[in-house]
């Protein structure tokens, strides 16, 4: 099985990049399942229903979230809709949290769990993701593919989580930092890891935002309003994970970037 995962969609440029590139990428990759992190789609923070609709119409089967999941109150109007495959991090604390932290998808009679988890190092004080994953996996079918979007700040926590999950999940793909890492690997021929898949949005900004306020913040150490760079050229960051349907072990993981200067993937 091939699973295509696209990194954090940022603003309208990110939506445009998804609409422009994702159908062509899918024609070339031919994935059985496509997952997109959409937590920054609505102006850089949160996801509104029109954003979700555009991402899914472009070809996403599941849309995952992260620390900006609740930034747009409108998400409460549709996150509990069972017909919408949108996730929020599983390990938000407390009971009766809106939405779902994982979803079961049947792909050609093969059961796949897509799990959204969030780290806690330099992030919000959520439930421990390692222990939350332990408890969740006890309730899931052992004979199933398990794919984790691990939304976290530090590379160490992402790598530690993937190693803790070796042999128990098929893949751990990191999101949140918006910069793709060059460490794609399959640990012990079992679990695929990419510390961060990167982001989909403005190629000309800084992490998808306009440059000037961020630079000024570093120069002055004073607060600045960060705005999404909606005028920049498009880029899309993604990875492709191949998984053995019989063993549920990952065979390979490859990461890709398409920028205005590099269209070779689609050629």
Short mmCIF file of N, CA and C in Angstrom, two decimals, residues 98-201:
data_model
loop_
_atom_site.label_atom_id
_atom_site.label_comp_id
_atom_site.label_asym_id
_atom_site.label_seq_id
_atom_site.Cartn_x
_atom_site.Cartn_y
_atom_site.Cartn_z
N UNK A 98 -14.36 17.62 21.61
CA UNK A 98 -14.99 17.50 20.29
C UNK A 98 -14.07 16.81 19.29
N UNK A 99 -14.67 16.16 18.32
CA UNK A 99 -13.91 15.55 17.24
C UNK A 99 -13.30 14.22 17.60
N UNK A 100 -12.46 13.73 16.69
CA UNK A 100 -11.81 12.42 16.83
C UNK A 100 -10.30 12.56 16.72
N UNK A 101 -9.58 11.71 17.46
CA UNK A 101 -8.13 11.71 17.41
C UNK A 101 -7.58 10.64 16.50
N UNK A 102 -8.45 9.76 16.02
CA UNK A 102 -8.04 8.75 15.05
C UNK A 102 -9.26 8.35 14.24
N UNK A 103 -9.01 7.73 13.11
CA UNK A 103 -10.09 7.29 12.25
C UNK A 103 -9.72 5.96 11.61
N UNK A 104 -10.71 5.12 11.41
CA UNK A 104 -10.50 3.83 10.74
C UNK A 104 -10.96 3.95 9.29
N UNK A 105 -10.07 3.60 8.38
CA UNK A 105 -10.37 3.64 6.95
C UNK A 105 -10.16 2.24 6.38
N UNK A 106 -11.08 1.77 5.56
CA UNK A 106 -10.89 0.50 4.88
C UNK A 106 -10.44 0.76 3.45
N UNK A 107 -9.25 0.27 3.12
CA UNK A 107 -8.65 0.48 1.81
C UNK A 107 -8.46 -0.88 1.15
N UNK A 108 -9.28 -1.15 0.14
CA UNK A 108 -9.20 -2.45 -0.56
C UNK A 108 -9.24 -3.61 0.43
N UNK A 109 -10.19 -3.54 1.35
CA UNK A 109 -10.42 -4.57 2.37
C UNK A 109 -9.32 -4.62 3.43
N UNK A 110 -8.40 -3.65 3.43
CA UNK A 110 -7.36 -3.59 4.45
C UNK A 110 -7.69 -2.45 5.42
N UNK A 111 -7.67 -2.76 6.71
CA UNK A 111 -7.99 -1.77 7.72
C UNK A 111 -6.77 -0.86 7.98
N UNK A 112 -7.01 0.44 7.94
CA UNK A 112 -5.96 1.43 8.20
C UNK A 112 -6.47 2.39 9.27
N UNK A 113 -5.65 2.61 10.29
CA UNK A 113 -5.94 3.63 11.29
C UNK A 113 -5.05 4.84 11.03
N UNK A 114 -5.65 6.00 10.88
CA UNK A 114 -4.90 7.25 10.82
C UNK A 114 -5.04 7.90 12.19
N UNK A 115 -3.90 8.14 12.84
CA UNK A 115 -3.88 8.65 14.22
C UNK A 115 -3.21 10.02 14.23
N UNK A 116 -3.84 10.97 14.93
CA UNK A 116 -3.28 12.32 15.09
C UNK A 116 -2.83 12.47 16.54
N UNK A 117 -1.56 12.73 16.76
CA UNK A 117 -1.03 12.87 18.10
C UNK A 117 -0.21 14.15 18.18
N UNK A 118 -0.13 14.78 19.36
CA UNK A 118 0.63 16.02 19.51
C UNK A 118 1.66 15.89 20.61
N UNK A 119 2.85 16.42 20.35
CA UNK A 119 3.92 16.40 21.34
C UNK A 119 3.69 17.44 22.42
N UNK A 120 4.47 17.34 23.49
CA UNK A 120 4.33 18.26 24.63
C UNK A 120 5.60 19.06 24.91
N UNK A 121 6.74 18.69 24.32
CA UNK A 121 7.98 19.46 24.52
C UNK A 121 7.85 20.81 23.83
N UNK A 122 7.92 21.90 24.62
CA UNK A 122 7.79 23.27 24.12
C UNK A 122 6.44 23.49 23.45
N UNK A 123 5.43 22.74 23.87
CA UNK A 123 4.08 22.84 23.33
C UNK A 123 3.10 22.93 24.51
N UNK A 124 1.81 22.86 24.21
CA UNK A 124 0.80 22.88 25.25
C UNK A 124 0.89 21.64 26.14
N UNK A 125 0.37 21.77 27.33
CA UNK A 125 0.44 20.67 28.30
C UNK A 125 -0.70 19.68 28.07
N UNK A 126 -0.57 18.91 27.00
CA UNK A 126 -1.54 17.86 26.71
C UNK A 126 -1.17 16.60 27.47
N UNK A 127 -2.01 15.58 27.37
CA UNK A 127 -1.67 14.29 27.96
C UNK A 127 -0.42 13.74 27.29
N UNK A 128 0.36 12.99 28.05
CA UNK A 128 1.59 12.42 27.53
C UNK A 128 1.31 11.60 26.28
N UNK A 129 1.88 11.98 25.11
CA UNK A 129 1.54 11.28 23.87
C UNK A 129 2.04 9.84 23.84
N UNK A 130 3.13 9.54 24.52
CA UNK A 130 3.66 8.19 24.56
C UNK A 130 2.66 7.26 25.29
N UNK A 131 2.20 7.72 26.45
CA UNK A 131 1.25 6.91 27.23
C UNK A 131 -0.12 6.88 26.57
N UNK A 132 -0.52 8.00 25.96
CA UNK A 132 -1.80 8.03 25.26
C UNK A 132 -1.80 7.04 24.10
N UNK A 133 -0.67 6.97 23.39
CA UNK A 133 -0.56 6.01 22.29
C UNK A 133 -0.59 4.57 22.80
N UNK A 134 0.07 4.32 23.93
CA UNK A 134 0.02 3.00 24.54
C UNK A 134 -1.43 2.57 24.78
N UNK A 135 -2.20 3.46 25.39
CA UNK A 135 -3.59 3.14 25.73
C UNK A 135 -4.45 2.97 24.48
N UNK A 136 -4.22 3.83 23.48
CA UNK A 136 -5.02 3.74 22.26
C UNK A 136 -4.76 2.44 21.51
N UNK A 137 -3.48 2.08 21.37
CA UNK A 137 -3.13 0.89 20.59
C UNK A 137 -3.74 -0.38 21.18
N UNK A 138 -3.96 -0.39 22.47
CA UNK A 138 -4.58 -1.56 23.11
C UNK A 138 -5.99 -1.79 22.60
N UNK A 139 -6.63 -0.74 22.09
CA UNK A 139 -8.03 -0.84 21.67
C UNK A 139 -8.17 -1.08 20.16
N UNK A 140 -7.07 -1.04 19.43
CA UNK A 140 -7.13 -1.14 17.98
C UNK A 140 -6.77 -2.54 17.50
N UNK A 141 -7.22 -2.86 16.32
CA UNK A 141 -6.96 -4.16 15.71
C UNK A 141 -5.46 -4.31 15.44
N UNK A 142 -4.86 -5.37 15.95
CA UNK A 142 -3.42 -5.59 15.74
C UNK A 142 -3.09 -5.77 14.27
N UNK A 143 -3.98 -6.41 13.54
CA UNK A 143 -3.74 -6.70 12.13
C UNK A 143 -4.24 -5.55 11.26
N UNK A 144 -3.67 -4.39 11.47
CA UNK A 144 -4.06 -3.21 10.72
C UNK A 144 -2.86 -2.29 10.55
N UNK A 145 -2.88 -1.52 9.49
CA UNK A 145 -1.86 -0.49 9.29
C UNK A 145 -2.20 0.69 10.19
N UNK A 146 -1.19 1.22 10.87
CA UNK A 146 -1.40 2.37 11.75
C UNK A 146 -0.42 3.49 11.34
N UNK A 147 -0.99 4.61 10.93
CA UNK A 147 -0.21 5.75 10.42
C UNK A 147 -0.41 6.93 11.37
N UNK A 148 0.69 7.49 11.90
CA UNK A 148 0.61 8.55 12.89
C UNK A 148 1.14 9.87 12.33
N UNK A 149 0.31 10.91 12.40
CA UNK A 149 0.77 12.29 12.21
C UNK A 149 1.12 12.80 13.60
N UNK A 150 2.43 12.95 13.87
CA UNK A 150 2.90 13.39 15.19
C UNK A 150 3.26 14.87 15.08
N UNK A 151 2.40 15.72 15.63
CA UNK A 151 2.53 17.17 15.51
C UNK A 151 3.31 17.68 16.71
N UNK A 152 4.57 18.04 16.50
CA UNK A 152 5.42 18.37 17.64
C UNK A 152 6.51 19.37 17.25
N UNK A 153 7.03 20.04 18.27
CA UNK A 153 8.03 21.09 18.07
C UNK A 153 9.44 20.55 17.91
N UNK A 154 9.84 19.63 18.77
CA UNK A 154 11.25 19.23 18.80
C UNK A 154 11.48 17.95 18.00
N UNK A 155 12.61 17.93 17.32
CA UNK A 155 12.98 16.73 16.57
C UNK A 155 13.23 15.56 17.51
N UNK A 156 13.76 15.83 18.70
CA UNK A 156 14.07 14.74 19.63
C UNK A 156 12.81 14.02 20.07
N UNK A 157 11.73 14.76 20.33
CA UNK A 157 10.50 14.10 20.77
C UNK A 157 9.91 13.27 19.64
N UNK A 158 9.99 13.77 18.41
CA UNK A 158 9.45 13.03 17.28
C UNK A 158 10.24 11.74 17.05
N UNK A 159 11.56 11.83 17.11
CA UNK A 159 12.39 10.65 16.90
C UNK A 159 12.20 9.65 18.04
N UNK A 160 12.10 10.17 19.27
CA UNK A 160 11.89 9.29 20.42
C UNK A 160 10.55 8.57 20.30
N UNK A 161 9.52 9.29 19.90
CA UNK A 161 8.20 8.67 19.76
C UNK A 161 8.22 7.58 18.70
N UNK A 162 8.85 7.86 17.56
CA UNK A 162 8.91 6.86 16.49
C UNK A 162 9.64 5.61 16.97
N UNK A 163 10.73 5.78 17.69
CA UNK A 163 11.47 4.61 18.18
C UNK A 163 10.67 3.87 19.25
N UNK A 164 9.89 4.59 20.03
CA UNK A 164 9.03 3.94 21.03
C UNK A 164 7.93 3.12 20.37
N UNK A 165 7.54 3.56 19.18
CA UNK A 165 6.45 2.91 18.46
C UNK A 165 6.91 1.82 17.48
N UNK A 166 8.20 1.56 17.40
CA UNK A 166 8.72 0.60 16.42
C UNK A 166 8.02 -0.74 16.55
N UNK A 167 7.54 -1.23 15.42
CA UNK A 167 6.86 -2.52 15.40
C UNK A 167 5.41 -2.47 15.82
N UNK A 168 4.98 -1.31 16.33
CA UNK A 168 3.58 -1.18 16.77
C UNK A 168 2.77 -0.30 15.83
N UNK A 169 3.43 0.60 15.13
CA UNK A 169 2.76 1.38 14.09
C UNK A 169 3.59 1.29 12.81
N UNK A 170 2.95 1.56 11.69
CA UNK A 170 3.64 1.43 10.41
C UNK A 170 4.46 2.67 10.06
N UNK A 171 4.00 3.85 10.51
CA UNK A 171 4.71 5.08 10.16
C UNK A 171 4.43 6.16 11.18
N UNK A 172 5.45 6.98 11.43
CA UNK A 172 5.34 8.21 12.23
C UNK A 172 5.89 9.33 11.38
N UNK A 173 5.00 10.24 10.98
CA UNK A 173 5.41 11.37 10.16
C UNK A 173 5.20 12.65 10.96
N UNK A 174 6.24 13.46 11.09
CA UNK A 174 6.17 14.67 11.88
C UNK A 174 5.65 15.86 11.11
N UNK A 175 4.91 16.72 11.82
CA UNK A 175 4.45 17.99 11.28
C UNK A 175 4.71 19.09 12.30
N UNK A 176 4.41 20.34 11.92
CA UNK A 176 4.41 21.51 12.80
C UNK A 176 5.54 22.50 12.53
N UNK A 177 6.77 22.06 12.27
CA UNK A 177 7.86 23.03 12.17
C UNK A 177 7.96 23.68 10.79
N UNK A 178 7.25 23.13 9.81
CA UNK A 178 7.14 23.73 8.46
C UNK A 178 8.42 23.66 7.65
N UNK A 179 9.43 22.97 8.15
CA UNK A 179 10.69 22.80 7.40
C UNK A 179 10.95 21.31 7.27
N UNK A 180 11.02 20.83 6.03
CA UNK A 180 11.19 19.40 5.82
C UNK A 180 12.59 18.95 6.24
N UNK A 181 12.64 17.83 6.94
CA UNK A 181 13.91 17.26 7.37
C UNK A 181 14.39 16.20 6.38
N UNK A 182 15.67 15.93 6.43
CA UNK A 182 16.28 14.99 5.47
C UNK A 182 16.67 13.70 6.19
N UNK A 183 15.72 13.14 6.94
CA UNK A 183 16.04 11.95 7.75
C UNK A 183 15.05 10.82 7.55
N UNK A 184 14.43 10.76 6.38
CA UNK A 184 13.48 9.68 6.12
C UNK A 184 14.17 8.33 6.25
N UNK A 185 13.56 7.45 7.01
CA UNK A 185 14.16 6.12 7.25
C UNK A 185 13.08 5.14 7.67
N UNK A 186 13.40 3.86 7.58
CA UNK A 186 12.55 2.81 8.12
C UNK A 186 13.32 2.16 9.26
N UNK A 187 12.84 2.32 10.48
CA UNK A 187 13.54 1.84 11.66
C UNK A 187 13.33 0.33 11.80
N UNK A 188 14.43 -0.40 11.87
CA UNK A 188 14.39 -1.86 12.05
C UNK A 188 13.51 -2.57 11.01
N UNK A 189 13.42 -1.99 9.83
CA UNK A 189 12.61 -2.55 8.75
C UNK A 189 11.15 -2.70 9.16
N UNK A 190 10.70 -1.81 10.05
CA UNK A 190 9.33 -1.92 10.56
C UNK A 190 8.55 -0.61 10.47
N UNK A 191 9.09 0.46 11.06
CA UNK A 191 8.34 1.70 11.20
C UNK A 191 9.02 2.84 10.45
N UNK A 192 8.28 3.46 9.54
CA UNK A 192 8.82 4.59 8.77
C UNK A 192 8.82 5.85 9.63
N UNK A 193 9.84 6.67 9.44
CA UNK A 193 9.96 7.93 10.18
C UNK A 193 10.42 9.04 9.25
N UNK A 194 9.75 10.17 9.31
CA UNK A 194 10.24 11.43 8.76
C UNK A 194 9.96 12.47 9.83
N UNK A 195 11.01 13.10 10.37
CA UNK A 195 10.84 13.98 11.52
C UNK A 195 9.89 15.13 11.21
N UNK A 196 9.99 15.72 10.03
CA UNK A 196 9.00 16.72 9.63
C UNK A 196 8.86 16.73 8.13
N UNK A 197 7.61 16.65 7.67
CA UNK A 197 7.36 16.59 6.22
C UNK A 197 7.39 17.97 5.59
N UNK A 198 7.39 19.03 6.41
CA UNK A 198 7.45 20.39 5.86
C UNK A 198 6.06 20.98 5.69
N UNK A 199 5.97 22.03 4.85
CA UNK A 199 4.70 22.73 4.74
C UNK A 199 4.34 23.02 3.29
N UNK A 200 3.07 23.35 3.10
CA UNK A 200 2.53 23.66 1.78
C UNK A 200 1.97 25.08 1.84
N UNK A 201 2.62 25.99 1.13
CA UNK A 201 2.21 27.39 1.19
C UNK A 201 3.17 28.27 0.42
#
